[in-house]
């Protein structure tokens, strides 16, 4: 049956929530004869059957309807899930306020700053209950702590997926701090940028008549802006998202996931006396802790060999232990369990307004898959400034580490070289026709941008992981690792635009390594399958300096002077 369609024949009849569709014009014909067009006989076949084009059109409409229904259902589920999880979260526009001073973004990687605020006040500036702060948190009183950011961790999620790099910034690093407007505020501990900016903003806001919760919330925005601006300048990389949690928020999260298993290399005892000490009392090895003990575990700094720096490793280990527990309990695959966790912490967590947490969770599976390595950025020494102990740091060294491990390989030569047409054409000429054909913008001696997967068919345990780490040190964005069926020789397969990168990888793997195009691989993707004759990937390729010329060798990641050993997610790491 066909409906007679007349231009402008569809209208909405009022009177219902959605209204009714009413056909205006000729009514539908009864079954028994072919439909006729106005003023003439049917244009269809004499048998009354629709033409082939009509059947195709109808089939097309059915297909579109089915696809549309599927899209609507999927969108509805995603919309419901996202809003159910995030409704009620406190959001901040602090990132938008500092974008004018952010370093240029050079690829599709994501940098997330985690901020742990050492505040004994709630979101509205009210003191937390005295007994709770003193007895449960072992944190003294609400007058202690101020608005210091005692935890600053940058998560770097590579554009092509793969291992997530996490960098802890020691809270006492003595750096140039910046205000919300990007102006220099002088040398201070990096943890103090938040509180200093909040105090200045509070005075101005009070003069404008702000009081109570509005005063607290607006002045905290200034603190966030100052922290984000200071960290961006110090590291030399842009921040895409951030999340802030205070002491109460940490405690609430720990309550939801308790008991939590942590591991210590040595027994520790740090009694809480008059607001000093964390109350930590743990034996060597595995310890099962509740929420209050978890807070003691991450806050202890007395009686530790490296003081605050060991506390930083505690924070990293605790995050790893919580992630491991949640994964074992299936939270990441259970919306109901995830919503229960979110409902508890919403009142204590602040995230940036541009962050779609649902999309982020889908785009960053390595975060919940344990493929994360924590490192603590290095300090050069210790000193006293204005009567306080500080960490001496070299910003140039820190930014050099970021360029090597965070920025894409083509950015390591600096903005001028990366954007120079001469440099780009020189790179293509030096790499040969294959590199030119793949539209590489690599500089002479630089690593060609590509994501490299490493599969182990060599029979040597750990070979894929070892080579993956080495490729990271060489500047490649490393993807997944895994096992492959045993094979005699190593092969490097590559997708569209990745031939030059594949040839660079093959050259490092030595003689007998072949390169093969693979149309099934994504663009700019390389897959290494190690064979029994594979030689461990060691050393480094030449790295360009700021002028764009090759000079020296890139420092392998394991040779970077990080502060203490790395903490790897995916289990329960033991720390001091």
GROMACS .gro file of N, CA, C and O in nm, residues 159-217:
model
  236
  159UNK      N    1   4.807   0.948   2.215
  159UNK     CA    2   4.704   0.965   2.112
  159UNK      C    3   4.660   0.832   2.054
  159UNK      O    4   4.543   0.811   2.025
  160UNK      N    5   4.750   0.738   2.036
  160UNK     CA    6   4.715   0.610   1.977
  160UNK      C    7   4.684   0.503   2.077
  160UNK      O    8   4.677   0.385   2.042
  161UNK      N    9   4.665   0.540   2.204
  161UNK     CA   10   4.644   0.440   2.309
  161UNK      C   11   4.777   0.385   2.357
  161UNK      O   12   4.885   0.429   2.316
  162UNK      N   13   4.772   0.288   2.443
  162UNK     CA   14   4.895   0.229   2.495
  162UNK      C   15   4.925   0.278   2.636
  162UNK      O   16   4.839   0.332   2.706
  163UNK      N   17   5.048   0.256   2.679
  163UNK     CA   18   5.087   0.282   2.816
  163UNK      C   19   5.063   0.427   2.857
  163UNK      O   20   5.100   0.520   2.787
  164UNK      N   21   4.998   0.445   2.971
  164UNK     CA   22   4.973   0.578   3.025
  164UNK      C   23   5.089   0.616   3.116
  164UNK      O   24   5.127   0.540   3.205
  165UNK      N   25   5.146   0.733   3.092
  165UNK     CA   26   5.254   0.784   3.177
  165UNK      C   27   5.192   0.873   3.284
  165UNK      O   28   5.111   0.960   3.255
  166UNK      N   29   5.230   0.852   3.408
  166UNK     CA   30   5.181   0.935   3.518
  166UNK      C   31   5.301   0.998   3.588
  166UNK      O   32   5.396   0.928   3.624
  167UNK      N   33   5.298   1.129   3.605
  167UNK     CA   34   5.410   1.203   3.664
  167UNK      C   35   5.364   1.275   3.790
  167UNK      O   36   5.276   1.361   3.784
  168UNK      N   37   5.423   1.239   3.903
  168UNK     CA   38   5.394   1.308   4.028
  168UNK      C   39   5.488   1.427   4.043
  168UNK      O   40   5.609   1.414   4.020
  169UNK      N   41   5.432   1.541   4.082
  169UNK     CA   42   5.512   1.661   4.107
  169UNK      C   43   5.525   1.677   4.258
  169UNK      O   44   5.424   1.699   4.326
  170UNK      N   45   5.645   1.664   4.315
  170UNK     CA   46   5.660   1.680   4.459
  170UNK      C   47   5.604   1.814   4.505
  170UNK      O   48   5.629   1.918   4.442
  171UNK      N   49   5.531   1.813   4.614
  171UNK     CA   50   5.456   1.931   4.656
  171UNK      C   51   5.543   2.049   4.698
  171UNK      O   52   5.501   2.164   4.694
  172UNK      N   53   5.669   2.022   4.738
  172UNK     CA   54   5.756   2.130   4.786
  172UNK      C   55   5.851   2.183   4.680
  172UNK      O   56   5.946   2.257   4.711
  173UNK      N   57   5.829   2.145   4.553
  173UNK     CA   58   5.914   2.198   4.445
  173UNK      C   59   5.904   2.351   4.445
  173UNK      O   60   5.794   2.408   4.442
  174UNK      N   61   6.019   2.416   4.444
  174UNK     CA   62   6.027   2.562   4.452
  174UNK      C   63   6.029   2.617   4.310
  174UNK      O   64   6.128   2.605   4.238
  175UNK      N   65   5.917   2.676   4.268
  175UNK     CA   66   5.900   2.716   4.128
  175UNK      C   67   5.840   2.856   4.119
  175UNK      O   68   5.791   2.911   4.217
  176UNK      N   69   5.844   2.911   3.999
  176UNK     CA   70   5.772   3.036   3.971
  176UNK      C   71   5.623   3.003   3.966
  176UNK      O   72   5.580   2.914   3.891
  177UNK      N   73   5.544   3.071   4.047
  177UNK     CA   74   5.400   3.048   4.046
  177UNK      C   75   5.331   3.160   3.967
  177UNK      O   76   5.385   3.269   3.952
  178UNK      N   77   5.210   3.129   3.919
  178UNK     CA   78   5.137   3.223   3.835
  178UNK      C   79   4.996   3.242   3.890
  178UNK      O   80   4.936   3.150   3.947
  179UNK      N   81   4.943   3.361   3.872
  179UNK     CA   82   4.807   3.391   3.913
  179UNK      C   83   4.707   3.349   3.809
  179UNK      O   84   4.742   3.303   3.700
  180UNK      N   85   4.576   3.364   3.840
  180UNK     CA   86   4.471   3.325   3.745
  180UNK      C   87   4.482   3.397   3.610
  180UNK      O   88   4.441   3.343   3.508
  181UNK      N   89   4.538   3.518   3.611
  181UNK     CA   90   4.551   3.594   3.486
  181UNK      C   91   4.682   3.567   3.414
  181UNK      O   92   4.714   3.633   3.314
  182UNK      N   93   4.761   3.472   3.465
  182UNK     CA   94   4.887   3.437   3.400
  182UNK      C   95   5.006   3.520   3.441
  182UNK      O   96   5.116   3.498   3.391
  183UNK      N   97   4.988   3.616   3.533
  183UNK     CA   98   5.100   3.699   3.577
  183UNK      C   99   5.185   3.624   3.679
  183UNK      O  100   5.136   3.541   3.756
  184UNK      N  101   5.314   3.653   3.679
  184UNK     CA  102   5.406   3.589   3.772
  184UNK      C  103   5.377   3.634   3.915
  184UNK      O  104   5.354   3.752   3.942
  185UNK      N  105   5.379   3.536   4.006
  185UNK     CA  106   5.350   3.565   4.146
  185UNK      C  107   5.471   3.545   4.235
  185UNK      O  108   5.459   3.551   4.358
  186UNK      N  109   5.587   3.518   4.174
  186UNK     CA  110   5.707   3.498   4.253
  186UNK      C  111   5.735   3.351   4.278
  186UNK      O  112   5.657   3.263   4.242
  187UNK      N  113   5.849   3.324   4.342
  187UNK     CA  114   5.891   3.187   4.370
  187UNK      C  115   5.825   3.137   4.499
  187UNK      O  116   5.833   3.200   4.604
  188UNK      N  117   5.760   3.021   4.487
  188UNK     CA  118   5.694   2.959   4.602
  188UNK      C  119   5.696   2.808   4.582
  188UNK      O  120   5.729   2.758   4.475
  189UNK      N  121   5.660   2.735   4.687
  189UNK     CA  122   5.636   2.592   4.671
  189UNK      C  123   5.516   2.576   4.577
  189UNK      O  124   5.417   2.649   4.587
  190UNK      N  125   5.524   2.478   4.491
  190UNK     CA  126   5.419   2.463   4.390
  190UNK      C  127   5.284   2.434   4.455
  190UNK      O  128   5.179   2.472   4.402
  191UNK      N  129   5.284   2.373   4.572
  191UNK     CA  130   5.158   2.343   4.640
  191UNK      C  131   5.086   2.470   4.686
  191UNK      O  132   4.966   2.467   4.714
  192UNK      N  133   5.159   2.582   4.698
  192UNK     CA  134   5.103   2.705   4.753
  192UNK      C  135   5.033   2.793   4.649
  192UNK      O  136   4.968   2.892   4.685
  193UNK      N  137   5.045   2.759   4.522
  193UNK     CA  138   4.984   2.843   4.417
  193UNK      C  139   4.834   2.855   4.439
  193UNK      O  140   4.776   2.963   4.421
  194UNK      N  141   4.769   2.748   4.477
  194UNK     CA  142   4.624   2.747   4.497
  194UNK      C  143   4.584   2.844   4.609
  194UNK      O  144   4.502   2.934   4.590
  195UNK      N  145   4.643   2.825   4.727
  195UNK     CA  146   4.605   2.905   4.843
  195UNK      C  147   4.638   3.052   4.829
  195UNK      O  148   4.561   3.139   4.871
  196UNK      N  149   4.753   3.082   4.766
  196UNK     CA  150   4.791   3.222   4.748
  196UNK      C  151   4.690   3.294   4.658
  196UNK      O  152   4.646   3.405   4.688
  197UNK      N  153   4.656   3.231   4.547
  197UNK     CA  154   4.560   3.293   4.455
  197UNK      C  155   4.421   3.302   4.517
  197UNK      O  156   4.350   3.401   4.497
  198UNK      N  157   4.382   3.201   4.594
  198UNK     CA  158   4.251   3.204   4.658
  198UNK      C  159   4.242   3.320   4.757
  198UNK      O  160   4.140   3.390   4.764
  199UNK      N  161   4.348   3.343   4.834
  199UNK     CA  162   4.348   3.451   4.933
  199UNK      C  163   4.334   3.588   4.866
  199UNK      O  164   4.259   3.675   4.913
  200UNK      N  165   4.407   3.609   4.757
  200UNK     CA  166   4.398   3.736   4.685
  200UNK      C  167   4.258   3.756   4.629
  200UNK      O  168   4.198   3.865   4.641
  201UNK      N  169   4.203   3.651   4.567
  201UNK     CA  170   4.070   3.661   4.509
  201UNK      C  171   3.964   3.684   4.617
  201UNK      O  172   3.868   3.759   4.596
  202UNK      N  173   3.983   3.621   4.732
  202UNK     CA  174   3.885   3.633   4.840
  202UNK      C  175   3.873   3.778   4.887
  202UNK      O  176   3.763   3.829   4.911
  203UNK      N  177   3.988   3.845   4.899
  203UNK     CA  178   3.986   3.986   4.941
  203UNK      C  179   3.909   4.072   4.842
  203UNK      O  180   3.827   4.157   4.880
  204UNK      N  181   3.933   4.050   4.713
  204UNK     CA  182   3.863   4.127   4.610
  204UNK      C  183   3.714   4.096   4.609
  204UNK      O  184   3.630   4.186   4.595
  205UNK      N  185   3.678   3.971   4.625
  205UNK     CA  186   3.539   3.931   4.620
  205UNK      C  187   3.462   3.983   4.741
  205UNK      O  188   3.345   4.022   4.730
  206UNK      N  189   3.528   3.984   4.857
  206UNK     CA  190   3.463   4.039   4.976
  206UNK      C  191   3.431   4.187   4.957
  206UNK      O  192   3.325   4.234   4.999
  207UNK      N  193   3.523   4.258   4.891
  207UNK     CA  194   3.500   4.400   4.866
  207UNK      C  195   3.382   4.421   4.771
  207UNK      O  196   3.317   4.526   4.772
  208UNK      N  197   3.354   4.319   4.690
  208UNK     CA  198   3.241   4.326   4.597
  208UNK      C  199   3.111   4.278   4.661
  208UNK      O  200   3.006   4.277   4.596
  209UNK      N  201   3.118   4.237   4.786
  209UNK     CA  202   2.997   4.197   4.857
  209UNK      C  203   2.972   4.049   4.866
  209UNK      O  204   2.866   4.007   4.916
  210UNK      N  205   3.064   3.965   4.820
  210UNK     CA  206   3.044   3.820   4.827
  210UNK      C  207   3.069   3.770   4.969
  210UNK      O  208   3.161   3.814   5.037
  211UNK      N  209   2.987   3.676   5.013
  211UNK     CA  210   3.004   3.614   5.143
  211UNK      C  211   2.967   3.467   5.134
  211UNK      O  212   2.912   3.420   5.033
  212UNK      N  213   2.996   3.395   5.242
  212UNK     CA  214   2.951   3.257   5.255
  212UNK      C  215   2.996   3.164   5.144
  212UNK      O  216   3.111   3.170   5.098
  213UNK      N  217   2.902   3.077   5.101
  213UNK     CA  218   2.935   2.974   5.002
  213UNK      C  219   2.979   3.035   4.870
  213UNK      O  220   3.071   2.985   4.804
  214UNK      N  221   2.914   3.143   4.827
  214UNK     CA  222   2.950   3.207   4.699
  214UNK      C  223   3.093   3.257   4.704
  214UNK      O  224   3.169   3.244   4.606
  215UNK      N  225   3.134   3.315   4.817
  215UNK     CA  226   3.271   3.363   4.832
  215UNK      C  227   3.369   3.248   4.825
  215UNK      O  228   3.472   3.256   4.757
  216UNK      N  229   3.337   3.139   4.893
  216UNK     CA  230   3.426   3.022   4.894
  216UNK      C  231   3.441   2.963   4.754
  216UNK      O  232   3.552   2.936   4.707
  217UNK      N  233   3.332   2.945   4.687
  217UNK     CA  234   3.336   2.878   4.557
  217UNK      C  235   3.407   2.963   4.452
  217UNK      O  236   3.485   2.910   4.371
   0.00000   0.00000   0.00000
